[in-house]
Structure formats: C-alpha cells, structure tokens
C-alpha positions in Angstrom: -83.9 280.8 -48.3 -82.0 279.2 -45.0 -80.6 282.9 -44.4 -84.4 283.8 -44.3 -85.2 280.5 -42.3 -82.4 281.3 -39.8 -83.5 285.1 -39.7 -87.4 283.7 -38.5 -86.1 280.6 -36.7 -84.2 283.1 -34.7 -87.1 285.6 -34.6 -88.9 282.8 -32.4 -86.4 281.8 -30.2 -85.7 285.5 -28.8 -89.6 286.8 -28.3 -88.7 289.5 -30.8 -92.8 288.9 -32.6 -95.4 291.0 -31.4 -98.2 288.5 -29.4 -96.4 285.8 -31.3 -97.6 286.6 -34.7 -95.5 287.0 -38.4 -96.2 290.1 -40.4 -98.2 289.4 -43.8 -95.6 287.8 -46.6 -95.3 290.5 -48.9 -94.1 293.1 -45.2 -91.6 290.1 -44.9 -90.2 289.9 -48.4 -89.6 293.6 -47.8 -87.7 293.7 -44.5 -85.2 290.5 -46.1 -85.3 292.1 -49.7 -86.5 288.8 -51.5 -89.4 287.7 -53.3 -92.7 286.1 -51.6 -92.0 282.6 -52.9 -89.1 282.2 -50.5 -90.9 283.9 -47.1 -93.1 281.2 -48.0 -91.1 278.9 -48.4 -89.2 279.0 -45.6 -92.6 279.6 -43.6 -93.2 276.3 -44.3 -90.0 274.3 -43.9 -90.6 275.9 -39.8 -94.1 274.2 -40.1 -92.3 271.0 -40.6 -89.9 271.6 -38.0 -92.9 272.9 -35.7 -92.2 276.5 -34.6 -94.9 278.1 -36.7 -98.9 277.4 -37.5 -100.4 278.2 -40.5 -103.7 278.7 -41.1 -105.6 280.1 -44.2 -107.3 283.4 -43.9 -104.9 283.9 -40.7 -101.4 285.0 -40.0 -98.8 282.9 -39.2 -98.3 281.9 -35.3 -95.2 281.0 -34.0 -95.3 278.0 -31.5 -94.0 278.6 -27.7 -90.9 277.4 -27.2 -91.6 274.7 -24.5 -94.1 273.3 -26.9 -91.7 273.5 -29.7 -88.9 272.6 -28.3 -87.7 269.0 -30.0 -83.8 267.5 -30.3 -83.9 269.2 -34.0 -85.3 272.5 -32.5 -82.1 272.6 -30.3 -81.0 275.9 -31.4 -84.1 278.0 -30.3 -82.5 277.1 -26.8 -78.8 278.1 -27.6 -79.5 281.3 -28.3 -80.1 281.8 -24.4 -76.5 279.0 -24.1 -75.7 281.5 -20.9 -78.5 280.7 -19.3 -78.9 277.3 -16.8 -81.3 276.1 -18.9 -79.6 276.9 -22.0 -76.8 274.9 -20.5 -78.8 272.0 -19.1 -80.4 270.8 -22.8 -76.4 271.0 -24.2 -75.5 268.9 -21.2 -78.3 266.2 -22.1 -77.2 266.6 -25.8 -74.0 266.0 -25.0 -74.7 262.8 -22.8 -77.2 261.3 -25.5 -74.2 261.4 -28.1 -71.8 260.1 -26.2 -74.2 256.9 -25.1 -74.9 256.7 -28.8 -71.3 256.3 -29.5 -70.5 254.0 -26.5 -73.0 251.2 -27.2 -72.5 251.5 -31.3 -68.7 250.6 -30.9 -69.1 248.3 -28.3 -71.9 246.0 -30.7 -69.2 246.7 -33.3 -66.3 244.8 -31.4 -68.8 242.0 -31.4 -70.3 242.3 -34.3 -68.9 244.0 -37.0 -66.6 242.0 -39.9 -63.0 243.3 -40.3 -63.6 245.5 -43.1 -65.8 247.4 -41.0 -64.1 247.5 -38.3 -61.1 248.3 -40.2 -63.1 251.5 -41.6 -63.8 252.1 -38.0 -60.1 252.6 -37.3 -59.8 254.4 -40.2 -62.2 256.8 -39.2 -60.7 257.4 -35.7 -57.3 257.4 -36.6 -58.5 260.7 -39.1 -60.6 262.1 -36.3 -57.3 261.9 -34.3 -55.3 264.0 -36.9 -57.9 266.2 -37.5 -57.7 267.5 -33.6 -54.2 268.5 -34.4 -54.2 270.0 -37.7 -58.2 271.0 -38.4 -60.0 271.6 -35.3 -63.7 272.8 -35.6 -65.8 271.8 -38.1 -63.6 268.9 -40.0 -63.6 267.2 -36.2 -67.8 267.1 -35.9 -68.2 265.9 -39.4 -65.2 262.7 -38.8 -67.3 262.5 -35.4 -71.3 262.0 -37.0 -69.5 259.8 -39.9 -67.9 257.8 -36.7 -71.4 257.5 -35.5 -73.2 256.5 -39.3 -70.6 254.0 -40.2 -71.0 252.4 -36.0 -74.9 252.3 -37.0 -74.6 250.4 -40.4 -71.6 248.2 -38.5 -74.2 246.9 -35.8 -77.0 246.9 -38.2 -79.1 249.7 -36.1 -81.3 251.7 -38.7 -83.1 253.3 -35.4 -79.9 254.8 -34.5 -79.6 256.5 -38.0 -82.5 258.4 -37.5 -81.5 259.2 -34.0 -77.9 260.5 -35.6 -79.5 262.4 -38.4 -81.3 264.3 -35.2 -78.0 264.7 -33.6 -76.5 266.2 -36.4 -79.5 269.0 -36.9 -79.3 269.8 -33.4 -76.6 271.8 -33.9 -78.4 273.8 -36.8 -78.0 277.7 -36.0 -75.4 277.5 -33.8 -72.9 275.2 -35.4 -70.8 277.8 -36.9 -70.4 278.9 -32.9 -70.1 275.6 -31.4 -67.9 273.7 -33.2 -65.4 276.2 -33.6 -64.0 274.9 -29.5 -63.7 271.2 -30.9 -60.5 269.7 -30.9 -57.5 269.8 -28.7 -55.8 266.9 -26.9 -58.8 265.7 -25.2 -60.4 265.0 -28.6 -57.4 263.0 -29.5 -57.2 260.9 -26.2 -61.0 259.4 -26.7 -60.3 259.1 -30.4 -57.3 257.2 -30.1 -58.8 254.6 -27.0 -61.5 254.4 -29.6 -59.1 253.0 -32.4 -56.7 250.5 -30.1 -60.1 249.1 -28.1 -61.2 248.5 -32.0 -58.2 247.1 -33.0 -58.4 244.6 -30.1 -62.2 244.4 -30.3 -62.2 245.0 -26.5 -65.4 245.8 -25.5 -64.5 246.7 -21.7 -62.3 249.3 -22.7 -64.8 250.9 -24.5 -67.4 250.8 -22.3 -65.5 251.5 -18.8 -62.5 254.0 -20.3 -64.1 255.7 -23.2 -67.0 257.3 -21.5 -64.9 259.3 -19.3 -62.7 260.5 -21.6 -65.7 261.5 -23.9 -67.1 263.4 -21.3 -64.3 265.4 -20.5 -63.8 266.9 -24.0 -67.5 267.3 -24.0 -67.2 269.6 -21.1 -64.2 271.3 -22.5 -66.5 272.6 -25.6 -69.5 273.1 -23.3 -67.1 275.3 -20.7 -66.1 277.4 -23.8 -69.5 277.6 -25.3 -71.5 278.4 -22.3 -70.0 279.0 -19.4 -71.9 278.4 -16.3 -73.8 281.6 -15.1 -71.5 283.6 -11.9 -74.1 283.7 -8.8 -73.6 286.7 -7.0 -73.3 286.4 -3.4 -76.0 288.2 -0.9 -74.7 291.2 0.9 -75.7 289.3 4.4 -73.3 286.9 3.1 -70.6 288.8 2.2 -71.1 290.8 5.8 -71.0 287.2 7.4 -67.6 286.2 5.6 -65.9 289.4 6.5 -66.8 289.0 10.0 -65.5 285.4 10.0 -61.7 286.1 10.8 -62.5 288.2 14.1 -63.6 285.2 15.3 -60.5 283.5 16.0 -58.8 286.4 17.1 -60.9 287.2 20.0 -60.7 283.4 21.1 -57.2 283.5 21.1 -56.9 287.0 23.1 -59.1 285.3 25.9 -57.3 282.3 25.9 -53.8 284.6 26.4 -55.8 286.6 29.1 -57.0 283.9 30.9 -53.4 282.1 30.7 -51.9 284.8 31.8 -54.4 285.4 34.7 -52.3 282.9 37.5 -48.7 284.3 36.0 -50.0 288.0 37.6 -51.9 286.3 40.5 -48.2 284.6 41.3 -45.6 287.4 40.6 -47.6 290.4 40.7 -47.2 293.7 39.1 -43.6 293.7 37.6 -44.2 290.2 36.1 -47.3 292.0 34.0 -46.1 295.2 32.7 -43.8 293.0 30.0 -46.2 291.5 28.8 -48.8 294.3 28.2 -48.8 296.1 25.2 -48.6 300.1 24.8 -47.7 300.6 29.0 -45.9 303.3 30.6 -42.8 303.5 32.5 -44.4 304.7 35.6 -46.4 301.8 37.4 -50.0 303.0 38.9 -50.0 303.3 43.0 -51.7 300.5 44.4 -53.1 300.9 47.8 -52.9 297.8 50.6 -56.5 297.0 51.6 -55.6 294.2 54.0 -55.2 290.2 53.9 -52.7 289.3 52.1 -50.7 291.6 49.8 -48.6 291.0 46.5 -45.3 292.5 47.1 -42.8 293.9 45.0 -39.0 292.8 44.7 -38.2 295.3 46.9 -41.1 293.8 49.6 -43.3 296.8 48.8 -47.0 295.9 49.5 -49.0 296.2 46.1 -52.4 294.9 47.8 -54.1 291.3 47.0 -54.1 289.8 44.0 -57.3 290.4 43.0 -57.7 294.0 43.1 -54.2 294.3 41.5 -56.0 292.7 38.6 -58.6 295.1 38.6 -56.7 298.6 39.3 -54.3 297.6 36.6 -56.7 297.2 34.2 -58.5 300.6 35.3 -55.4 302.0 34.6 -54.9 300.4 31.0 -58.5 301.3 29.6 -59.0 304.9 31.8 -56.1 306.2 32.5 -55.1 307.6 36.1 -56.1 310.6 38.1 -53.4 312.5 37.8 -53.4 314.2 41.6 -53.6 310.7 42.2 -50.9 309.2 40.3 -48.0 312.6 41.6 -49.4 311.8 45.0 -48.6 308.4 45.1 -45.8 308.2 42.5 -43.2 305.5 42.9 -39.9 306.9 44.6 -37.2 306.7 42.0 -34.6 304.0 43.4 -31.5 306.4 41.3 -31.3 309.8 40.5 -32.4 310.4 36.4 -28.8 310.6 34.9 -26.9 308.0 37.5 -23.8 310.1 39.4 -20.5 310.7 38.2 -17.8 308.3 38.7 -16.0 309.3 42.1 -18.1 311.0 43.6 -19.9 309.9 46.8 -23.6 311.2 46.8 -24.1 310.0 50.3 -22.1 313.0 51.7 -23.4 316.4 52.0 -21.4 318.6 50.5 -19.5 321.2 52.8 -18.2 324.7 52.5 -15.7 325.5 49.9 -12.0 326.5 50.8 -12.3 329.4 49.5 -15.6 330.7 51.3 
C-alpha cells in the first residue's frame, strides 16, 4: 500500500494525470497489480494528506500543487529539487529545523534537570559517531530524536507536532536525501552542541551553533540540488570577448602619443627603432620650407610635422616605387665594405703589362 501511495503521490507531483483526474479503482488495481481494497486505501490516506478529492458518483481529483502544497506535502516539490523553486522550500525547511533546534537546546541549558540534559549529551555525542561511521539515514534519525527529547526537556508539546511535520517532510525523497548526511561538518555542530550542554551555556548555542548548522545544511542541499547553471546571453558573451581590446588600444595610443615629441625632437632615425615591421631603406622626404629636421649627416628631412605624416603614409601604403629609386638614399659604403689595402679613392690605371 505506501508503494501504491508513493506511485499516486508521485503521479501528482509530476502532471503525469490527464485534466487532473485518477482512472476508476479497478483500471488502477490493474496497472499496480493489487486488489481494489488497497487503491482505495491509499486513495484515501492522500485525502488526508490533501492532494486528492473524493467525491461519490465522481472520479477522484487530484489537488493543484500550490493549493496542496503543506510542510508534510514537501515531497511533491522535491521531485522538481533542480529547480529554484524546488530549492527555495528545502532552503526554508532547512532554516525552520535548524531554529527548532536552536531555541529547544537553548530553553534546555535553562531548564532541563541533569538527567535530561545528560541524555542530551548522550544523544549528540552518538550523532557525533554516527557522522564517522554511519552517515545517511542513522544521522537523521539521532538528529529528530535530538529534536523529541529537546521538546519533552523544555516541556514544548507544540514543538512535537511541529517535529513530527519535520520528520514527514522528507517522505518520498528520504531515501535520496539523506543519503549526503554526515561528514565533518555534521560532527562540528554536534559536538558544540554537546560541550555548550555540558556547560549549559546558552550563548554558545545560540551565537556559534547556528552557523555551523547551516553550513552542513548547505553541504546536503549543494549535493541534493544543486543550484540551476544560468546560461549567459550571446550579447553578453560578445561584450566579454570584446572586453580585453579595450586596454590594448588605450595603451597603443598612450605609446603613440608618448612617442609623438621623441620624433618631433630627433627626427627620422630616432623612429625607425622603434617601429615595428620597417624596412632598411628610409622613405625620401622632400624639404617644404621653415624649418627642417635634419639627419646626422645634416641632410634636410623637412618639418617635423609632415615627417610625421609621410612616415606614416609610408607604414600603412607603401611607397611609389618610381618615387622611392628616384629619390633613394645614397649609400654612405659600397654593399660588401673594400678589401683591406686597398685604396678605393684612386682610379685604377693601366696595367704593366698593357
């Protein structure tokens, strides 16, 4: 019968009912090979619980699942646990336990006699063990008996019902859930749990515990439902590629423009260095009056400013190239250099023999 109540339960929670509606009782006695007595009966146990209406003369209606949805119900929203809002009801769950917890043990360190709190330590202390050496399902069940034996220690029957809830929230999905409980982070809140009772210090519990609750909390909800990947826009991608051009065009201006009064200063020869991807033979520059940039060899180059310019024209277009053979630089040594000894200054004069 709670394989059958599962089967429905989960039925619900996933949409899988045409316009919401359960077959007739002997159709689902067939599909789960059982007898009608138990489709009924676990028709109604989800009557008690709220997910389904039943009316005579009428088929069974499930109830929608915001209407539905109660602390006990809990699992109809785990089955979607990768979803936000999947995530968002274990985060509350999560929070609502560990308040429950807090403010039991804390009215226990004032309240409780020594047996009980003796019990109390008892009960951590296994909890603690049971990280190591049992993780899963041994560490919820020492964690809700924690909980039951706080609530009779402080004398809080509201809380028991409230615990009992707690407990059947994780109906359906236990079997997944419970199986990331444990580790070291368990063991840490367990044992702050067990010295603050000890000590009955109530500060310790209220200002250290809750942080260290909540980060094995998160370790089990990180594990049981991550939280959903949001895939970036393609504008946005585009705008983070383009991102690091930025800076590089900043900085090639800034060199331009710090380089700008170097060429002004030293003309032509004091460039070419520092220009990537130039050529041996400097472009002709033609005097245009005022005052001139010269060479080291007191060659007039023209102003400043249209140096700038031509020597640019000549980086990003290239040179005539009548131009550039009319106006060629003279080469100041002959390609190859001379031989030693000889005197290239002298033309050379008949031979001896001729």
């Amino acid at each position: 019968m709670a394989y059958v109540e599962a089967q429905l339960e989960r039925a619900i929670a996933l949409g899988m009912l045409p316009r919401g509606q359960f077959g007739s009782e002997e159709k689902l006695a067939r599909e789960f090979d059982c007898c009608r007595g138990t489709v009924r009966e676990a028709l109604r146990r989800l009557a008690a619980r709220g997910l389904v209406v039943q009316r005579s003369g009428r088929k069974t209606r499930a109830v929608a699942l915001d209407e539905s949805l109660t602390l006990e119900n809990l699992g109809l929203a785990l089955h979607h646990r990768h979803s936000e809002e999947g995530r968002r009801l274990l985060e509350g769950f999560f929070s609502l336990k560990r308040q429950v917890l807090v403010e039991l043990l804390a009215d226990c360190c004032a309240n409780a006699s020594e047996a009980q709190v003796s019990q109390l330590e008892a009960t951590c202390y296994a909890l603690w063990d049971a990280a190591h050496w049992h993780p899963g399902e041994r560490c919820a069940q020492l964690e809700f008996e924690l909980l039951r034996l706080a609530a009779h220690a402080a004398a809080r029957p509201g809380h028991l019902l409230l615990i009992q809830s707690l407990q059947r929230a994780l109906r359906g999905n236990a079997a997944r859930m419970l199986s990331f409980m444990g580790g070291e982070s368990l063991r840490e809140w367990a044992m702050c749990a067990m010295h603050a009772l000890s000590e009955r210090d109530a500060r310790a519990l209220t200002h250290q515990l809750p942080a260290l609750l909540k980060a094995c909390d998160e370790g089990v909800l990180d594990a049981f439902a991550p939280v959903p990947r949001e895939h970036a826009s393609p504008e946005a991608s585009g705008a983070e590629e383009s991102l690091p051009a930025a800076p590089a065009s900043a900085t090639s201006q800034d060199a331009a423009s710090e380089a700008r009064p170097c060429v002004e200063e030293r003309g032509l020869d004091s460039l070419a260095p520092a220009v990537e991807d130039t050529t041996e033979v400097a472009p002709p520059m033609e005097p245009d009056g005022g005052e001139c940039a010269r060479r080291g060899d007191g060659h007039d180059l023209g102003p400043p400013g249209r140096l700038l310019d031509r020597w640019r024209r000549f980086i990003h277009g290239g040179w005539p190239p009548a131009r550039a053979s009319a106006h060629r630089l003279p080469r100041t040594r002959p390609r190859g250099g001379a031989p030693r000894g000889v005197d290239c200054s002298r033309k050379p004069g008949p031979s001896p023999d001729g």
